[in-house]
Amino acid sequence: MVQYVLWGVLHFHRQFDVALGNQRHRLWSRPVQSAAKDCRIGILGLGELGSAVAQALIALGYSVAGWSRTGREMAGVRAFRGEQGLPAMLSQTDVLICLLPLTPATRGLLDQRLFEALPRGAALIQCGRGEQLVEQDLCDAVVSGRLRGALLDVFEREPCLRITRCGRLPACW
């Protein structure tokens, strides 16, 4: 899981999504690159997986923040907790990684309200549970440009054979 998330972070940080879009349109300009320390990573869930992901990203020089319901302190991670801490973390996140367990409180958490709390153009890496994501809200956020893209490891119904469920997204989002 750590390697999968690292791949996703690199995909968005190094703007491979932009490069692939440019390639489809026969535009050969390179996206502007930034240092890892300038890419703000937010991790939802600092359990065993979230902690391992955070440590790997810190080792690569990323700016990492983490959110948990009860609060968990980790060296090198700006910690946020509870309902009041979530909007504060989201507002300073370029790539959001969800590694939360499914609970009544996390069901439907990844919705329009959460996406609107992220800076415009942020990206989502969803590795938690499918029921945490409101798929139509994600489609709307990507189509509107609120989010630049998403990497989904899980879906509400597996296997998801229709990744363009809303009918308005390219096949490789």
Tab-separated table of N, CA, C and O in Angstrom, residues 43-145:
chain	number	residue	atom	x	y	z
A	43	ILE	N	-3.084	13.323	5.059
A	43	ILE	CA	-3.442	11.909	5.226
A	43	ILE	C	-4.591	11.812	6.214
A	43	ILE	O	-4.490	12.278	7.351
A	44	LEU	N	-5.687	11.200	5.773
A	44	LEU	CA	-6.818	10.906	6.651
A	44	LEU	C	-6.599	9.509	7.213
A	44	LEU	O	-6.650	8.522	6.483
A	45	GLY	N	-6.322	9.443	8.506
A	45	GLY	CA	-6.077	8.157	9.149
A	45	GLY	C	-4.596	7.948	9.388
A	45	GLY	O	-3.826	7.837	8.437
A	46	LEU	N	-4.207	7.936	10.638
A	46	LEU	CA	-2.796	7.750	10.990
A	46	LEU	C	-2.578	6.454	11.760
A	46	LEU	O	-1.773	6.391	12.684
A	47	GLY	N	-3.299	5.424	11.348
A	47	GLY	CA	-3.092	4.096	11.930
A	47	GLY	C	-1.825	3.483	11.350
A	47	GLY	O	-0.910	4.186	10.923
A	48	GLU	N	-1.781	2.178	11.316
A	48	GLU	CA	-0.587	1.480	10.846
A	48	GLU	C	-0.228	1.868	9.411
A	48	GLU	O	0.923	2.212	9.118
A	49	LEU	N	-1.205	1.824	8.503
A	49	LEU	CA	-0.925	2.185	7.101
A	49	LEU	C	-0.636	3.671	6.942
A	49	LEU	O	0.313	4.057	6.256
A	50	GLY	N	-1.456	4.507	7.552
A	50	GLY	CA	-1.248	5.944	7.437
A	50	GLY	C	0.098	6.374	7.972
A	50	GLY	O	0.772	7.237	7.389
A	51	SER	N	0.519	5.789	9.071
A	51	SER	CA	1.824	6.106	9.653
A	51	SER	C	2.956	5.684	8.733
A	51	SER	O	3.934	6.425	8.556
A	52	ALA	N	2.839	4.503	8.143
A	52	ALA	CA	3.879	4.022	7.223
A	52	ALA	C	3.960	4.925	5.984
A	52	ALA	O	5.053	5.262	5.524
A	53	VAL	N	2.803	5.331	5.457
A	53	VAL	CA	2.779	6.231	4.302
A	53	VAL	C	3.393	7.574	4.678
A	53	VAL	O	4.211	8.131	3.944
A	54	ALA	N	3.013	8.098	5.834
A	54	ALA	CA	3.547	9.393	6.276
A	54	ALA	C	5.064	9.339	6.387
A	54	ALA	O	5.763	10.249	5.895
A	55	GLN	N	5.597	8.301	6.995
A	55	GLN	CA	7.050	8.199	7.157
A	55	GLN	C	7.761	8.097	5.811
A	55	GLN	O	8.821	8.708	5.611
A	56	ALA	N	7.200	7.362	4.874
A	56	ALA	CA	7.812	7.236	3.549
A	56	ALA	C	7.810	8.588	2.826
A	56	ALA	O	8.798	8.956	2.180
A	57	LEU	N	6.718	9.330	2.934
A	57	LEU	CA	6.634	10.637	2.276
A	57	LEU	C	7.577	11.644	2.926
A	57	LEU	O	8.226	12.439	2.224
A	58	ILE	N	7.677	11.615	4.239
A	58	ILE	CA	8.612	12.505	4.944
A	58	ILE	C	10.040	12.214	4.498
A	58	ILE	O	10.825	13.133	4.255
A	59	ALA	N	10.376	10.927	4.367
A	59	ALA	CA	11.727	10.540	3.940
A	59	ALA	C	12.054	11.083	2.553
A	59	ALA	O	13.221	11.327	2.236
A	60	LEU	N	11.029	11.299	1.725
A	60	LEU	CA	11.234	11.843	0.380
A	60	LEU	C	11.156	13.367	0.347
A	60	LEU	O	11.258	13.969	-0.714
A	61	GLY	N	10.932	13.971	1.509
A	61	GLY	CA	10.951	15.422	1.593
A	61	GLY	C	9.610	16.115	1.471
A	61	GLY	O	9.555	17.347	1.396
A	62	TYR	N	8.514	15.375	1.478
A	62	TYR	CA	7.190	15.980	1.360
A	62	TYR	C	6.766	16.636	2.672
A	62	TYR	O	7.163	16.209	3.758
A	63	SER	N	5.936	17.648	2.536
A	63	SER	CA	5.301	18.310	3.677
A	63	SER	C	4.044	17.504	4.005
A	63	SER	O	3.121	17.435	3.195
A	64	VAL	N	4.006	16.875	5.180
A	64	VAL	CA	2.942	15.931	5.511
A	64	VAL	C	2.142	16.402	6.719
A	64	VAL	O	2.702	16.780	7.750
A	65	ALA	N	0.833	16.375	6.566
A	65	ALA	CA	-0.095	16.608	7.668
A	65	ALA	C	-0.960	15.359	7.802
A	65	ALA	O	-1.193	14.648	6.825
A	66	GLY	N	-1.421	15.096	9.001
A	66	GLY	CA	-2.259	13.929	9.228
A	66	GLY	C	-3.445	14.276	10.103
A	66	GLY	O	-3.352	15.120	10.994
A	67	TRP	N	-4.560	13.617	9.824
A	67	TRP	CA	-5.780	13.827	10.597
A	67	TRP	C	-6.249	12.490	11.152
A	67	TRP	O	-6.222	11.467	10.475
A	68	SER	N	-6.683	12.534	12.392
A	68	SER	CA	-7.335	11.377	12.998
A	68	SER	C	-8.412	11.899	13.940
A	68	SER	O	-8.393	13.067	14.332
A	69	ARG	N	-9.341	11.053	14.277
A	69	ARG	CA	-10.450	11.492	15.140
A	69	ARG	C	-9.953	11.891	16.529
A	69	ARG	O	-10.396	12.866	17.097
A	70	THR	N	-9.028	11.119	17.062
A	70	THR	CA	-8.590	11.360	18.434
A	70	THR	C	-7.258	12.089	18.527
A	70	THR	O	-6.878	12.515	19.603
A	71	GLY	N	-6.547	12.206	17.441
A	71	GLY	CA	-5.258	12.885	17.447
A	71	GLY	C	-4.121	11.922	17.679
A	71	GLY	O	-4.157	11.117	18.598
A	72	ARG	N	-3.147	11.980	16.802
A	72	ARG	CA	-1.981	11.127	16.945
A	72	ARG	C	-0.761	11.941	16.568
A	72	ARG	O	-0.706	12.506	15.486
A	73	GLU	N	0.181	12.011	17.451
A	73	GLU	CA	1.408	12.771	17.222
A	73	GLU	C	2.441	11.863	16.565
A	73	GLU	O	2.637	10.731	16.993
A	74	MET	N	3.081	12.386	15.510
A	74	MET	CA	4.152	11.669	14.828
A	74	MET	C	5.234	12.675	14.473
A	74	MET	O	4.923	13.785	14.033
A	75	ALA	N	6.464	12.282	14.613
A	75	ALA	CA	7.578	13.161	14.254
A	75	ALA	C	7.479	13.536	12.774
A	75	ALA	O	7.286	12.673	11.915
A	76	GLY	N	7.563	14.830	12.498
A	76	GLY	CA	7.555	15.308	11.120
A	76	GLY	C	6.185	15.478	10.505
A	76	GLY	O	6.070	15.893	9.351
A	77	VAL	N	5.113	15.161	11.236
A	77	VAL	CA	3.753	15.252	10.715
A	77	VAL	C	2.991	16.318	11.506
A	77	VAL	O	2.939	16.257	12.734
A	78	ARG	N	2.419	17.284	10.786
A	78	ARG	CA	1.540	18.253	11.443
A	78	ARG	C	0.231	17.539	11.753
A	78	ARG	O	-0.434	17.045	10.842
A	79	ALA	N	-0.116	17.459	13.004
A	79	ALA	CA	-1.258	16.665	13.441
A	79	ALA	C	-2.515	17.524	13.593
A	79	ALA	O	-2.467	18.622	14.143
A	80	PHE	N	-3.620	17.000	13.085
A	80	PHE	CA	-4.942	17.609	13.227
A	80	PHE	C	-5.860	16.533	13.768
A	80	PHE	O	-5.688	15.355	13.476
A	81	ARG	N	-6.870	16.956	14.538
A	81	ARG	CA	-7.765	15.939	15.092
A	81	ARG	C	-9.186	16.459	15.189
A	81	ARG	O	-9.437	17.665	15.251
A	82	GLY	N	-10.096	15.504	15.221
A	82	GLY	CA	-11.503	15.794	15.429
A	82	GLY	C	-12.132	16.610	14.312
A	82	GLY	O	-11.484	16.991	13.349
A	83	GLU	N	-13.428	16.848	14.478
A	83	GLU	CA	-14.183	17.583	13.455
A	83	GLU	C	-13.626	18.973	13.216
A	83	GLU	O	-13.608	19.448	12.083
A	84	GLN	N	-13.173	19.650	14.248
A	84	GLN	CA	-12.669	21.001	14.081
A	84	GLN	C	-11.321	21.025	13.358
A	84	GLN	O	-10.989	22.015	12.709
A	85	GLY	N	-10.551	19.973	13.443
A	85	GLY	CA	-9.241	19.936	12.796
A	85	GLY	C	-9.284	19.585	11.324
A	85	GLY	O	-8.357	19.907	10.574
A	86	LEU	N	-10.353	18.922	10.897
A	86	LEU	CA	-10.414	18.464	9.508
A	86	LEU	C	-10.407	19.617	8.501
A	86	LEU	O	-9.577	19.613	7.581
A	87	PRO	N	-11.264	20.622	8.618
A	87	PRO	CA	-11.227	21.716	7.632
A	87	PRO	C	-9.879	22.442	7.590
A	87	PRO	O	-9.418	22.842	6.520
A	88	ALA	N	-9.238	22.582	8.739
A	88	ALA	CA	-7.933	23.245	8.787
A	88	ALA	C	-6.900	22.462	7.986
A	88	ALA	O	-6.111	23.043	7.236
A	89	MET	N	-6.889	21.140	8.123
A	89	MET	CA	-5.941	20.336	7.360
A	89	MET	C	-6.274	20.368	5.876
A	89	MET	O	-5.408	20.543	5.031
A	90	LEU	N	-7.563	20.203	5.560
A	90	LEU	CA	-7.962	20.161	4.151
A	90	LEU	C	-7.582	21.439	3.417
A	90	LEU	O	-7.158	21.391	2.262
A	91	SER	N	-7.706	22.577	4.065
A	91	SER	CA	-7.444	23.856	3.406
A	91	SER	C	-5.994	24.024	2.987
A	91	SER	O	-5.684	24.874	2.168
A	92	GLN	N	-5.100	23.207	3.517
A	92	GLN	CA	-3.680	23.297	3.168
A	92	GLN	C	-3.156	21.977	2.612
A	92	GLN	O	-2.033	21.572	2.896
A	93	THR	N	-3.989	21.328	1.787
A	93	THR	CA	-3.648	20.021	1.225
A	93	THR	C	-3.721	20.051	-0.293
A	93	THR	O	-4.739	20.414	-0.864
A	94	ASP	N	-2.630	19.642	-0.939
A	94	ASP	CA	-2.604	19.524	-2.400
A	94	ASP	C	-2.985	18.120	-2.857
A	94	ASP	O	-3.613	17.954	-3.897
A	95	VAL	N	-2.577	17.115	-2.097
A	95	VAL	CA	-2.930	15.723	-2.394
A	95	VAL	C	-3.470	15.117	-1.102
A	95	VAL	O	-2.757	15.041	-0.099
A	96	LEU	N	-4.730	14.698	-1.141
A	96	LEU	CA	-5.385	14.100	0.019
A	96	LEU	C	-5.388	12.584	-0.127
A	96	LEU	O	-5.828	12.062	-1.157
A	97	ILE	N	-4.915	11.894	0.911
A	97	ILE	CA	-4.859	10.434	0.921
A	97	ILE	C	-5.800	9.942	2.007
A	97	ILE	O	-5.680	10.332	3.168
A	98	CYS	N	-6.741	9.077	1.639
A	98	CYS	CA	-7.664	8.517	2.621
A	98	CYS	C	-7.280	7.072	2.912
A	98	CYS	O	-7.280	6.232	2.012
A	99	LEU	N	-6.954	6.819	4.171
A	99	LEU	CA	-6.621	5.476	4.635
A	99	LEU	C	-7.434	5.142	5.886
A	99	LEU	O	-6.992	4.402	6.753
A	100	LEU	N	-8.626	5.694	5.981
A	100	LEU	CA	-9.482	5.501	7.141
A	100	LEU	C	-10.210	4.166	7.105
A	100	LEU	O	-10.532	3.653	6.025
A	101	PRO	N	-10.541	3.622	8.267
A	101	PRO	CA	-11.425	2.455	8.312
A	101	PRO	C	-12.863	2.913	8.068
A	101	PRO	O	-13.180	4.100	8.194
A	102	LEU	N	-13.716	1.984	7.717
A	102	LEU	CA	-15.128	2.311	7.533
A	102	LEU	C	-15.830	2.256	8.887
A	102	LEU	O	-15.814	1.237	9.572
A	103	THR	N	-16.421	3.376	9.261
A	103	THR	CA	-17.215	3.486	10.490
A	103	THR	C	-18.447	4.306	10.130
A	103	THR	O	-18.500	4.914	9.052
A	104	PRO	N	-19.434	4.365	10.996
A	104	PRO	CA	-20.575	5.249	10.708
A	104	PRO	C	-20.133	6.698	10.464
A	104	PRO	O	-20.703	7.395	9.629
A	105	ALA	N	-19.088	7.140	11.134
A	105	ALA	CA	-18.613	8.520	10.975
A	105	ALA	C	-17.863	8.749	9.669
A	105	ALA	O	-17.793	9.877	9.186
A	106	THR	N	-17.283	7.697	9.079
A	106	THR	CA	-16.523	7.877	7.837
A	106	THR	C	-17.325	7.513	6.589
A	106	THR	O	-16.882	7.790	5.478
A	107	ARG	N	-18.491	6.900	6.764
A	107	ARG	CA	-19.337	6.564	5.613
A	107	ARG	C	-19.786	7.874	4.952
A	107	ARG	O	-20.359	8.737	5.582
A	108	GLY	N	-19.475	8.037	3.667
A	108	GLY	CA	-19.857	9.243	2.933
A	108	GLY	C	-19.019	10.468	3.259
A	108	GLY	O	-19.369	11.578	2.868
A	109	LEU	N	-17.904	10.289	3.952
A	109	LEU	CA	-17.059	11.419	4.338
A	109	LEU	C	-16.496	12.160	3.131
A	109	LEU	O	-16.386	13.388	3.135
A	110	LEU	N	-16.113	11.422	2.102
A	110	LEU	CA	-15.517	12.038	0.912
A	110	LEU	C	-16.647	12.506	0.005
A	110	LEU	O	-17.054	11.825	-0.934
A	111	ASP	N	-17.145	13.704	0.299
A	111	ASP	CA	-18.314	14.233	-0.393
A	111	ASP	C	-18.069	15.668	-0.865
A	111	ASP	O	-16.961	16.201	-0.704
A	112	GLN	N	-19.094	16.285	-1.399
A	112	GLN	CA	-18.986	17.634	-1.928
A	112	GLN	C	-18.439	18.607	-0.886
A	112	GLN	O	-17.566	19.424	-1.181
A	113	ARG	N	-18.939	18.524	0.326
A	113	ARG	CA	-18.493	19.442	1.375
A	113	ARG	C	-16.997	19.305	1.633
A	113	ARG	O	-16.279	20.300	1.748
A	114	LEU	N	-16.505	18.072	1.709
A	114	LEU	CA	-15.079	17.848	1.922
A	114	LEU	C	-14.281	18.356	0.725
A	114	LEU	O	-13.264	19.032	0.890
A	115	PHE	N	-14.729	18.051	-0.495
A	115	PHE	CA	-13.999	18.486	-1.685
A	115	PHE	C	-13.928	20.007	-1.762
A	115	PHE	O	-12.916	20.571	-2.182
A	116	GLU	N	-14.979	20.690	-1.343
A	116	GLU	CA	-14.986	22.153	-1.366
A	116	GLU	C	-14.049	22.748	-0.321
A	116	GLU	O	-13.624	23.900	-0.453
A	117	ALA	N	-13.691	21.988	0.700
A	117	ALA	CA	-12.758	22.463	1.721
A	117	ALA	C	-11.300	22.374	1.261
A	117	ALA	O	-10.422	22.985	1.855
A	118	LEU	N	-11.050	21.603	0.195
A	118	LEU	CA	-9.699	21.487	-0.362
A	118	LEU	C	-9.414	22.679	-1.275
A	118	LEU	O	-10.341	23.245	-1.866
A	119	PRO	N	-8.156	23.049	-1.439
A	119	PRO	CA	-7.839	24.089	-2.414
A	119	PRO	C	-8.236	23.629	-3.822
A	119	PRO	O	-8.166	22.444	-4.142
A	120	ARG	N	-8.659	24.570	-4.640
A	120	ARG	CA	-9.022	24.237	-6.024
A	120	ARG	C	-7.821	23.590	-6.708
A	120	ARG	O	-6.702	24.062	-6.595
A	121	GLY	N	-8.060	22.472	-7.385
A	121	GLY	CA	-6.999	21.768	-8.081
A	121	GLY	C	-6.302	20.695	-7.263
A	121	GLY	O	-5.342	20.090	-7.728
A	122	ALA	N	-6.771	20.432	-6.056
A	122	ALA	CA	-6.200	19.350	-5.242
A	122	ALA	C	-6.561	18.006	-5.873
A	122	ALA	O	-7.413	17.924	-6.760
A	123	ALA	N	-5.901	16.953	-5.419
A	123	ALA	CA	-6.152	15.598	-5.921
A	123	ALA	C	-6.469	14.674	-4.745
A	123	ALA	O	-6.101	14.953	-3.601
A	124	LEU	N	-7.150	13.575	-5.052
A	124	LEU	CA	-7.545	12.588	-4.044
A	124	LEU	C	-6.940	11.239	-4.376
A	124	LEU	O	-6.981	10.796	-5.529
A	125	ILE	N	-6.400	10.579	-3.355
A	125	ILE	CA	-5.979	9.181	-3.444
A	125	ILE	C	-6.812	8.440	-2.408
A	125	ILE	O	-6.627	8.630	-1.202
A	126	GLN	N	-7.745	7.621	-2.863
A	126	GLN	CA	-8.694	6.942	-1.979
A	126	GLN	C	-8.327	5.477	-1.848
A	126	GLN	O	-8.511	4.691	-2.771
A	127	CYS	N	-7.794	5.116	-0.671
A	127	CYS	CA	-7.426	3.731	-0.378
A	127	CYS	C	-8.140	3.216	0.866
A	127	CYS	O	-7.781	2.169	1.391
A	128	GLY	N	-9.117	3.967	1.338
A	128	GLY	CA	-9.863	3.557	2.530
A	128	GLY	C	-10.870	2.476	2.182
A	128	GLY	O	-10.513	1.360	1.803
A	129	ARG	N	-12.142	2.826	2.239
A	129	ARG	CA	-13.231	1.905	1.911
A	129	ARG	C	-14.162	2.586	0.929
A	129	ARG	O	-14.374	3.796	0.990
A	130	GLY	N	-14.727	1.795	0.025
A	130	GLY	CA	-15.567	2.342	-1.030
A	130	GLY	C	-16.741	3.157	-0.534
A	130	GLY	O	-17.107	4.166	-1.141
A	131	GLU	N	-17.331	2.754	0.576
A	131	GLU	CA	-18.512	3.439	1.100
A	131	GLU	C	-18.196	4.813	1.675
A	131	GLU	O	-19.096	5.569	2.016
A	132	GLN	N	-16.918	5.168	1.767
A	132	GLN	CA	-16.539	6.497	2.248
A	132	GLN	C	-16.703	7.558	1.160
A	132	GLN	O	-16.796	8.738	1.461
A	133	LEU	N	-16.731	7.143	-0.077
A	133	LEU	CA	-16.751	8.059	-1.214
A	133	LEU	C	-18.151	8.205	-1.786
A	133	LEU	O	-18.810	7.211	-2.088
A	134	VAL	N	-18.585	9.448	-1.952
A	134	VAL	CA	-19.820	9.735	-2.677
A	134	VAL	C	-19.384	9.939	-4.132
A	134	VAL	O	-18.872	11.007	-4.500
A	135	GLU	N	-19.542	8.900	-4.940
A	135	GLU	CA	-18.978	8.885	-6.284
A	135	GLU	C	-19.475	10.028	-7.158
A	135	GLU	O	-18.694	10.629	-7.898
A	136	GLN	N	-20.756	10.351	-7.103
A	136	GLN	CA	-21.275	11.438	-7.924
A	136	GLN	C	-20.650	12.772	-7.530
A	136	GLN	O	-20.344	13.597	-8.383
A	137	ASP	N	-20.433	12.982	-6.235
A	137	ASP	CA	-19.783	14.210	-5.782
A	137	ASP	C	-18.350	14.292	-6.309
A	137	ASP	O	-17.878	15.370	-6.683
A	138	LEU	N	-17.659	13.146	-6.355
A	138	LEU	CA	-16.309	13.127	-6.920
A	138	LEU	C	-16.357	13.477	-8.402
A	138	LEU	O	-15.572	14.305	-8.875
A	139	CYS	N	-17.270	12.859	-9.144
A	139	CYS	CA	-17.399	13.166	-10.576
A	139	CYS	C	-17.643	14.659	-10.781
A	139	CYS	O	-16.989	15.293	-11.614
A	140	ASP	N	-18.553	15.217	-10.019
A	140	ASP	CA	-18.866	16.645	-10.144
A	140	ASP	C	-17.644	17.501	-9.818
A	140	ASP	O	-17.388	18.505	-10.493
A	141	ALA	N	-16.892	17.128	-8.790
A	141	ALA	CA	-15.720	17.909	-8.382
A	141	ALA	C	-14.628	17.871	-9.446
A	141	ALA	O	-13.961	18.882	-9.693
A	142	VAL	N	-14.451	16.725	-10.096
A	142	VAL	CA	-13.430	16.619	-11.143
A	142	VAL	C	-13.875	17.373	-12.394
A	142	VAL	O	-13.110	18.150	-12.976
A	143	VAL	N	-15.111	17.184	-12.811
A	143	VAL	CA	-15.620	17.859	-14.011
A	143	VAL	C	-15.580	19.381	-13.852
A	143	VAL	O	-15.232	20.104	-14.778
A	144	SER	N	-15.895	19.876	-12.662
A	144	SER	CA	-15.916	21.321	-12.414
A	144	SER	C	-14.518	21.913	-12.261
A	144	SER	O	-14.367	23.134	-12.262
A	145	GLY	N	-13.509	21.068	-12.090
A	145	GLY	CA	-12.157	21.555	-11.851
A	145	GLY	C	-11.840	21.772	-10.386
A	145	GLY	O	-10.733	22.156	-10.033
